[in-house]
Amino acid sequence: MIKNEIKNIQLESATIYADKFILCAGGKSYPRTGSTGDGYRWAEKLGHTITKPRPALVPIKIKEDWVKDLQGVSLQNVELKVLQKNKKQESYFGEMLFTHFGLSGPLVLIASRRIGELLENGAVVIAIDLEPSLSREQLEEKLRKDFQKNIHKDFKNYLPELLPQKMVEVMIKLSGIEEKKKLNFITRPERQGLVVLLKNLRMTVEGALGYKQAIITRRVAG
């Protein structure tokens, strides 16, 4: 005799008999839709092996406070790199959004699956390339030429040519360059530091928002 074998399902007005039954209870994500993860418990009681479910397509929380100042900023055509122990694990290209807690948008939601896996093994860092179409050398040359053409322009007034306006104040703080400094007085090390920020804007992952914000649940059954 097979343990916990289902022979029939008893309804209020009828009994359903079948050789096999399919349990369709949904995942654990978006519980307000009625999918609370009960199906895992039911399947386990019937003798099935359940591997650890994880939230997927979920926004990411970031530790750095300056990210909150960028709430609402949307970036297009950027590259997102996922790093662990200073080594690139994955990279993605597309659109993303800064929020009050960290990052969201299509690019981040897709990357969240891999980020969740890596977090189980240690700290994860996200690096954003704001100018993926240019190499570091090409970007530095562009800045050098721009600075020569606009020698009397303040650093703060130049940055909107590279970034959304709302990112300007944050980038000034991160770069350490005085906002009113004229472009022709910016040193080569300062210019190179700006290139690093534009090509490798790093932030530390605090975690994912979890099942309440996840669009799907993944790896639910074994």
PDB file of C-alpha atoms in Angstrom:
ATOM      1  CA  MET A   1       0.000   0.000   0.000  1.00  0.00           C
ATOM      2  CA  ILE A   2       1.324   3.433  -0.930  1.00  0.00           C
ATOM      3  CA  LYS A   3       1.599   5.760   2.044  1.00  0.00           C
ATOM      4  CA  ASN A   4      -0.561   8.897   1.888  1.00  0.00           C
ATOM      5  CA  GLU A   5      -2.031   7.874  -1.455  1.00  0.00           C
ATOM      6  CA  ILE A   6      -4.944  10.056  -2.594  1.00  0.00           C
ATOM      7  CA  LYS A   7      -7.895   7.960  -3.724  1.00  0.00           C
ATOM      8  CA  ASN A   8     -10.477  10.696  -4.054  1.00  0.00           C
ATOM      9  CA  ILE A   9     -11.332  14.271  -3.177  1.00  0.00           C
ATOM     10  CA  GLN A  10     -14.464  14.904  -1.165  1.00  0.00           C
ATOM     11  CA  LEU A  11     -16.394  18.053  -2.059  1.00  0.00           C
ATOM     12  CA  GLU A  12     -19.549  19.379  -0.411  1.00  0.00           C
ATOM     13  CA  SER A  13     -21.774  18.074  -3.173  1.00  0.00           C
ATOM     14  CA  ALA A  14     -19.713  15.343  -4.822  1.00  0.00           C
ATOM     15  CA  THR A  15     -16.738  13.012  -4.615  1.00  0.00           C
ATOM     16  CA  ILE A  16     -14.056  13.091  -7.328  1.00  0.00           C
ATOM     17  CA  TYR A  17     -12.232   9.847  -8.144  1.00  0.00           C
ATOM     18  CA  ALA A  18      -9.056   9.711 -10.244  1.00  0.00           C
ATOM     19  CA  ASP A  19      -5.844   7.749 -10.677  1.00  0.00           C
ATOM     20  CA  LYS A  20      -3.755  10.890 -10.177  1.00  0.00           C
ATOM     21  CA  PHE A  21      -4.329  14.393  -8.827  1.00  0.00           C
ATOM     22  CA  ILE A  22      -2.391  17.581  -9.590  1.00  0.00           C
ATOM     23  CA  LEU A  23      -1.894  20.026  -6.727  1.00  0.00           C
ATOM     24  CA  CYS A  24      -2.103  23.609  -8.044  1.00  0.00           C
ATOM     25  CA  ALA A  25      -1.771  25.860  -5.019  1.00  0.00           C
ATOM     26  CA  GLY A  26       0.546  28.573  -6.340  1.00  0.00           C
ATOM     27  CA  GLY A  27       3.791  29.735  -4.765  1.00  0.00           C
ATOM     28  CA  LYS A  28       4.572  31.938  -1.757  1.00  0.00           C
ATOM     29  CA  SER A  29       4.947  35.238  -3.619  1.00  0.00           C
ATOM     30  CA  TYR A  30       2.311  37.989  -3.483  1.00  0.00           C
ATOM     31  CA  PRO A  31       0.306  36.377  -0.621  1.00  0.00           C
ATOM     32  CA  ARG A  32      -2.394  39.042  -0.950  1.00  0.00           C
ATOM     33  CA  THR A  33      -3.515  37.226  -4.096  1.00  0.00           C
ATOM     34  CA  GLY A  34      -4.333  34.188  -1.961  1.00  0.00           C
ATOM     35  CA  SER A  35      -1.185  32.183  -2.651  1.00  0.00           C
ATOM     36  CA  THR A  36       0.341  31.664   0.796  1.00  0.00           C
ATOM     37  CA  GLY A  37       2.552  28.631   0.202  1.00  0.00           C
ATOM     38  CA  ASP A  38       0.177  26.112   1.806  1.00  0.00           C
ATOM     39  CA  GLY A  39       0.717  23.817  -1.164  1.00  0.00           C
ATOM     40  CA  TYR A  40       4.263  23.058  -0.018  1.00  0.00           C
ATOM     41  CA  ARG A  41       3.016  21.870   3.364  1.00  0.00           C
ATOM     42  CA  TRP A  42       0.300  19.728   1.802  1.00  0.00           C
ATOM     43  CA  ALA A  43       2.727  18.158  -0.691  1.00  0.00           C
ATOM     44  CA  GLU A  44       5.255  17.446   2.059  1.00  0.00           C
ATOM     45  CA  LYS A  45       2.603  15.673   4.147  1.00  0.00           C
ATOM     46  CA  LEU A  46       1.871  13.486   1.126  1.00  0.00           C
ATOM     47  CA  GLY A  47       5.504  12.378   1.040  1.00  0.00           C
ATOM     48  CA  HIS A  48       6.936  14.713  -1.603  1.00  0.00           C
ATOM     49  CA  THR A  49      10.386  16.261  -1.184  1.00  0.00           C
ATOM     50  CA  ILE A  50      10.317  20.059  -1.113  1.00  0.00           C
ATOM     51  CA  THR A  51      13.461  22.048  -1.856  1.00  0.00           C
ATOM     52  CA  LYS A  52      13.777  25.487  -0.310  1.00  0.00           C
ATOM     53  CA  PRO A  53      11.570  27.962  -2.225  1.00  0.00           C
ATOM     54  CA  ARG A  54      12.958  31.412  -2.950  1.00  0.00           C
ATOM     55  CA  PRO A  55      11.364  34.702  -3.985  1.00  0.00           C
ATOM     56  CA  ALA A  56      12.238  35.721  -7.549  1.00  0.00           C
ATOM     57  CA  LEU A  57      11.753  38.824  -9.686  1.00  0.00           C
ATOM     58  CA  VAL A  58      11.995  40.884  -6.517  1.00  0.00           C
ATOM     59  CA  PRO A  59      13.408  44.374  -5.719  1.00  0.00           C
ATOM     60  CA  ILE A  60      16.740  44.619  -3.908  1.00  0.00           C
ATOM     61  CA  LYS A  61      17.574  46.504  -0.707  1.00  0.00           C
ATOM     62  CA  ILE A  62      20.850  48.469  -0.641  1.00  0.00           C
ATOM     63  CA  LYS A  63      22.898  49.415   2.447  1.00  0.00           C
ATOM     64  CA  GLU A  64      24.335  52.761   1.305  1.00  0.00           C
ATOM     65  CA  ASP A  65      22.255  55.745   2.453  1.00  0.00           C
ATOM     66  CA  TRP A  66      23.025  57.844  -0.637  1.00  0.00           C
ATOM     67  CA  VAL A  67      20.872  55.510  -2.728  1.00  0.00           C
ATOM     68  CA  LYS A  68      17.780  56.917  -0.979  1.00  0.00           C
ATOM     69  CA  ASP A  69      18.601  60.360  -2.387  1.00  0.00           C
ATOM     70  CA  LEU A  70      18.168  58.914  -5.887  1.00  0.00           C
ATOM     71  CA  GLN A  71      14.608  57.706  -5.311  1.00  0.00           C
ATOM     72  CA  GLY A  72      12.652  57.919  -8.551  1.00  0.00           C
ATOM     73  CA  VAL A  73      15.694  58.119 -10.841  1.00  0.00           C
ATOM     74  CA  SER A  74      15.318  55.802 -13.815  1.00  0.00           C
ATOM     75  CA  LEU A  75      18.332  54.660 -15.830  1.00  0.00           C
ATOM     76  CA  GLN A  76      18.237  53.175 -19.310  1.00  0.00           C
ATOM     77  CA  ASN A  77      20.838  51.196 -21.234  1.00  0.00           C
ATOM     78  CA  VAL A  78      23.080  50.544 -18.250  1.00  0.00           C
ATOM     79  CA  GLU A  79      25.005  47.429 -17.278  1.00  0.00           C
ATOM     80  CA  LEU A  80      24.524  45.850 -13.865  1.00  0.00           C
ATOM     81  CA  LYS A  81      27.281  43.572 -12.602  1.00  0.00           C
ATOM     82  CA  VAL A  82      26.819  41.214  -9.668  1.00  0.00           C
ATOM     83  CA  LEU A  83      30.024  40.766  -7.667  1.00  0.00           C
ATOM     84  CA  GLN A  84      31.054  38.465  -4.859  1.00  0.00           C
ATOM     85  CA  LYS A  85      34.518  38.502  -3.303  1.00  0.00           C
ATOM     86  CA  ASN A  86      35.347  41.191  -5.867  1.00  0.00           C
ATOM     87  CA  LYS A  87      34.736  38.798  -8.779  1.00  0.00           C
ATOM     88  CA  LYS A  88      32.027  39.256 -11.399  1.00  0.00           C
ATOM     89  CA  GLN A  89      29.413  36.516 -11.149  1.00  0.00           C
ATOM     90  CA  GLU A  90      26.837  37.783 -13.643  1.00  0.00           C
ATOM     91  CA  SER A  91      26.082  40.881 -15.708  1.00  0.00           C
ATOM     92  CA  TYR A  92      22.831  42.248 -17.122  1.00  0.00           C
ATOM     93  CA  PHE A  93      21.900  45.094 -19.468  1.00  0.00           C
ATOM     94  CA  GLY A  94      18.742  47.199 -19.514  1.00  0.00           C
ATOM     95  CA  GLU A  95      16.646  49.582 -17.417  1.00  0.00           C
ATOM     96  CA  MET A  96      16.602  50.073 -13.649  1.00  0.00           C
ATOM     97  CA  LEU A  97      15.046  52.306 -11.025  1.00  0.00           C
ATOM     98  CA  PHE A  98      16.302  53.736  -7.726  1.00  0.00           C
ATOM     99  CA  THR A  99      13.802  53.533  -4.855  1.00  0.00           C
ATOM    100  CA  HIS A 100      13.638  54.594  -1.201  1.00  0.00           C
ATOM    101  CA  PHE A 101      14.952  51.162  -0.171  1.00  0.00           C
ATOM    102  CA  GLY A 102      17.352  50.404  -3.023  1.00  0.00           C
ATOM    103  CA  LEU A 103      16.870  49.172  -6.582  1.00  0.00           C
ATOM    104  CA  SER A 104      14.037  47.921  -8.768  1.00  0.00           C
ATOM    105  CA  GLY A 105      13.045  47.882 -12.431  1.00  0.00           C
ATOM    106  CA  PRO A 106      13.344  45.156 -15.094  1.00  0.00           C
ATOM    107  CA  LEU A 107      17.130  44.856 -14.906  1.00  0.00           C
ATOM    108  CA  VAL A 108      17.170  44.419 -11.129  1.00  0.00           C
ATOM    109  CA  LEU A 109      14.217  42.022 -11.045  1.00  0.00           C
ATOM    110  CA  ILE A 110      15.960  39.722 -13.509  1.00  0.00           C
ATOM    111  CA  ALA A 111      19.228  39.899 -11.560  1.00  0.00           C
ATOM    112  CA  SER A 112      17.491  39.239  -8.222  1.00  0.00           C
ATOM    113  CA  ARG A 113      17.431  35.485  -8.755  1.00  0.00           C
ATOM    114  CA  ARG A 114      21.213  35.225  -8.988  1.00  0.00           C
ATOM    115  CA  ILE A 115      21.690  37.775  -6.215  1.00  0.00           C
ATOM    116  CA  GLY A 116      19.507  35.684  -3.908  1.00  0.00           C
ATOM    117  CA  GLU A 117      21.591  32.587  -4.600  1.00  0.00           C
ATOM    118  CA  LEU A 118      24.869  34.386  -3.952  1.00  0.00           C
ATOM    119  CA  LEU A 119      23.672  35.959  -0.707  1.00  0.00           C
ATOM    120  CA  GLU A 120      23.503  32.488   0.807  1.00  0.00           C
ATOM    121  CA  ASN A 121      27.289  32.277   0.423  1.00  0.00           C
ATOM    122  CA  GLY A 122      28.286  35.761   1.566  1.00  0.00           C
ATOM    123  CA  ALA A 123      28.169  39.472   0.815  1.00  0.00           C
ATOM    124  CA  VAL A 124      27.109  40.667  -2.636  1.00  0.00           C
ATOM    125  CA  VAL A 125      28.014  43.944  -4.337  1.00  0.00           C
ATOM    126  CA  ILE A 126      26.263  45.523  -7.317  1.00  0.00           C
ATOM    127  CA  ALA A 127      28.296  47.632  -9.759  1.00  0.00           C
ATOM    128  CA  ILE A 128      26.507  49.867 -12.264  1.00  0.00           C
ATOM    129  CA  ASP A 129      28.186  50.903 -15.514  1.00  0.00           C
ATOM    130  CA  LEU A 130      26.498  54.163 -16.494  1.00  0.00           C
ATOM    131  CA  GLU A 131      28.417  54.344 -19.788  1.00  0.00           C
ATOM    132  CA  PRO A 132      28.599  50.745 -21.051  1.00  0.00           C
ATOM    133  CA  SER A 133      29.119  51.793 -24.678  1.00  0.00           C
ATOM    134  CA  LEU A 134      32.498  53.343 -23.811  1.00  0.00           C
ATOM    135  CA  SER A 135      35.619  51.714 -22.418  1.00  0.00           C
ATOM    136  CA  ARG A 136      37.341  53.400 -19.480  1.00  0.00           C
ATOM    137  CA  GLU A 137      39.969  54.790 -21.827  1.00  0.00           C
ATOM    138  CA  GLN A 138      37.346  56.147 -24.220  1.00  0.00           C
ATOM    139  CA  LEU A 139      35.355  57.719 -21.406  1.00  0.00           C
ATOM    140  CA  GLU A 140      38.425  59.370 -19.915  1.00  0.00           C
ATOM    141  CA  GLU A 141      39.322  60.786 -23.327  1.00  0.00           C
ATOM    142  CA  LYS A 142      35.785  62.115 -23.714  1.00  0.00           C
ATOM    143  CA  LEU A 143      35.987  63.838 -20.327  1.00  0.00           C
ATOM    144  CA  ARG A 144      39.397  65.289 -21.145  1.00  0.00           C
ATOM    145  CA  LYS A 145      38.097  66.805 -24.381  1.00  0.00           C
ATOM    146  CA  ASP A 146      34.906  68.054 -22.729  1.00  0.00           C
ATOM    147  CA  PHE A 147      36.897  69.721 -19.963  1.00  0.00           C
ATOM    148  CA  GLN A 148      39.106  71.440 -22.532  1.00  0.00           C
ATOM    149  CA  LYS A 149      36.092  72.752 -24.443  1.00  0.00           C
ATOM    150  CA  ASN A 150      34.366  74.029 -21.313  1.00  0.00           C
ATOM    151  CA  ILE A 151      37.265  75.301 -19.227  1.00  0.00           C
ATOM    152  CA  HIS A 152      35.195  77.950 -17.421  1.00  0.00           C
ATOM    153  CA  LYS A 153      32.229  75.723 -16.596  1.00  0.00           C
ATOM    154  CA  ASP A 154      31.673  74.580 -13.014  1.00  0.00           C
ATOM    155  CA  PHE A 155      31.873  70.846 -12.342  1.00  0.00           C
ATOM    156  CA  LYS A 156      28.290  70.871 -11.041  1.00  0.00           C
ATOM    157  CA  ASN A 157      26.996  72.455 -14.239  1.00  0.00           C
ATOM    158  CA  TYR A 158      28.800  69.937 -16.428  1.00  0.00           C
ATOM    159  CA  LEU A 159      27.534  66.735 -14.793  1.00  0.00           C
ATOM    160  CA  PRO A 160      23.971  67.002 -16.217  1.00  0.00           C
ATOM    161  CA  GLU A 161      25.548  66.316 -19.616  1.00  0.00           C
ATOM    162  CA  LEU A 162      26.442  62.860 -18.297  1.00  0.00           C
ATOM    163  CA  LEU A 163      23.771  62.085 -15.713  1.00  0.00           C
ATOM    164  CA  PRO A 164      20.131  62.668 -14.784  1.00  0.00           C
ATOM    165  CA  GLN A 165      19.858  65.937 -12.849  1.00  0.00           C
ATOM    166  CA  LYS A 166      18.844  64.167  -9.649  1.00  0.00           C
ATOM    167  CA  MET A 167      22.104  62.191  -9.648  1.00  0.00           C
ATOM    168  CA  VAL A 168      24.329  65.267  -9.780  1.00  0.00           C
ATOM    169  CA  GLU A 169      24.516  66.029  -6.036  1.00  0.00           C
ATOM    170  CA  VAL A 170      25.188  62.393  -5.172  1.00  0.00           C
ATOM    171  CA  MET A 171      27.958  62.069  -7.745  1.00  0.00           C
ATOM    172  CA  ILE A 172      29.583  65.270  -6.505  1.00  0.00           C
ATOM    173  CA  LYS A 173      29.716  63.844  -2.976  1.00  0.00           C
ATOM    174  CA  LEU A 174      31.017  60.476  -4.136  1.00  0.00           C
ATOM    175  CA  SER A 175      33.650  62.009  -6.416  1.00  0.00           C
ATOM    176  CA  GLY A 176      35.026  64.358  -3.765  1.00  0.00           C
ATOM    177  CA  ILE A 177      35.359  67.115  -6.379  1.00  0.00           C
ATOM    178  CA  GLU A 178      34.275  70.607  -5.317  1.00  0.00           C
ATOM    179  CA  GLU A 179      31.010  71.431  -7.089  1.00  0.00           C
ATOM    180  CA  LYS A 180      32.139  74.933  -8.132  1.00  0.00           C
ATOM    181  CA  LYS A 181      35.547  73.815  -9.320  1.00  0.00           C
ATOM    182  CA  LYS A 182      36.202  74.887 -12.906  1.00  0.00           C
ATOM    183  CA  LEU A 183      36.717  72.022 -15.321  1.00  0.00           C
ATOM    184  CA  ASN A 184      40.184  73.197 -16.334  1.00  0.00           C
ATOM    185  CA  PHE A 185      41.312  72.924 -12.684  1.00  0.00           C
ATOM    186  CA  ILE A 186      40.164  69.336 -12.246  1.00  0.00           C
ATOM    187  CA  THR A 187      43.262  67.166 -11.920  1.00  0.00           C
ATOM    188  CA  ARG A 188      43.940  63.988 -13.839  1.00  0.00           C
ATOM    189  CA  PRO A 189      43.518  61.794 -10.710  1.00  0.00           C
ATOM    190  CA  GLU A 190      40.146  63.492 -10.065  1.00  0.00           C
ATOM    191  CA  ARG A 191      39.095  62.897 -13.657  1.00  0.00           C
ATOM    192  CA  GLN A 192      40.153  59.259 -13.442  1.00  0.00           C
ATOM    193  CA  GLY A 193      38.209  58.896 -10.198  1.00  0.00           C
ATOM    194  CA  LEU A 194      35.112  60.226 -11.948  1.00  0.00           C
ATOM    195  CA  VAL A 195      35.597  57.644 -14.693  1.00  0.00           C
ATOM    196  CA  VAL A 196      35.676  54.893 -12.066  1.00  0.00           C
ATOM    197  CA  LEU A 197      32.392  56.138 -10.585  1.00  0.00           C
ATOM    198  CA  LEU A 198      30.697  56.291 -13.969  1.00  0.00           C
ATOM    199  CA  LYS A 199      31.920  52.844 -14.990  1.00  0.00           C
ATOM    200  CA  ASN A 200      31.788  51.118 -11.619  1.00  0.00           C
ATOM    201  CA  LEU A 201      29.217  52.708  -9.294  1.00  0.00           C
ATOM    202  CA  ARG A 202      29.213  50.219  -6.428  1.00  0.00           C
ATOM    203  CA  MET A 203      26.645  49.507  -3.745  1.00  0.00           C
ATOM    204  CA  THR A 204      26.278  46.761  -1.156  1.00  0.00           C
ATOM    205  CA  VAL A 205      23.268  44.450  -1.221  1.00  0.00           C
ATOM    206  CA  GLU A 206      21.411  44.251   2.089  1.00  0.00           C
ATOM    207  CA  GLY A 207      18.903  41.683   0.865  1.00  0.00           C
ATOM    208  CA  ALA A 208      15.751  41.164  -1.169  1.00  0.00           C
ATOM    209  CA  LEU A 209      12.311  42.434  -0.164  1.00  0.00           C
ATOM    210  CA  GLY A 210      10.932  38.914   0.152  1.00  0.00           C
ATOM    211  CA  TYR A 211       7.774  37.111  -0.886  1.00  0.00           C
ATOM    212  CA  LYS A 212       5.395  40.032  -0.339  1.00  0.00           C
ATOM    213  CA  GLN A 213       7.051  41.952  -3.181  1.00  0.00           C
ATOM    214  CA  ALA A 214       8.246  39.016  -5.291  1.00  0.00           C
ATOM    215  CA  ILE A 215       6.456  38.415  -8.573  1.00  0.00           C
ATOM    216  CA  ILE A 216       7.130  34.672  -8.649  1.00  0.00           C
ATOM    217  CA  THR A 217       8.452  31.819  -6.498  1.00  0.00           C
ATOM    218  CA  ARG A 218      11.162  29.581  -7.893  1.00  0.00           C
ATOM    219  CA  ARG A 219      12.674  26.132  -7.211  1.00  0.00           C
ATOM    220  CA  VAL A 220       9.640  24.916  -5.379  1.00  0.00           C
ATOM    221  CA  ALA A 221       9.730  21.149  -5.750  1.00  0.00           C
ATOM    222  CA  GLY A 222      12.197  18.346  -6.063  1.00  0.00           C
TER     223      GLY A 222
END
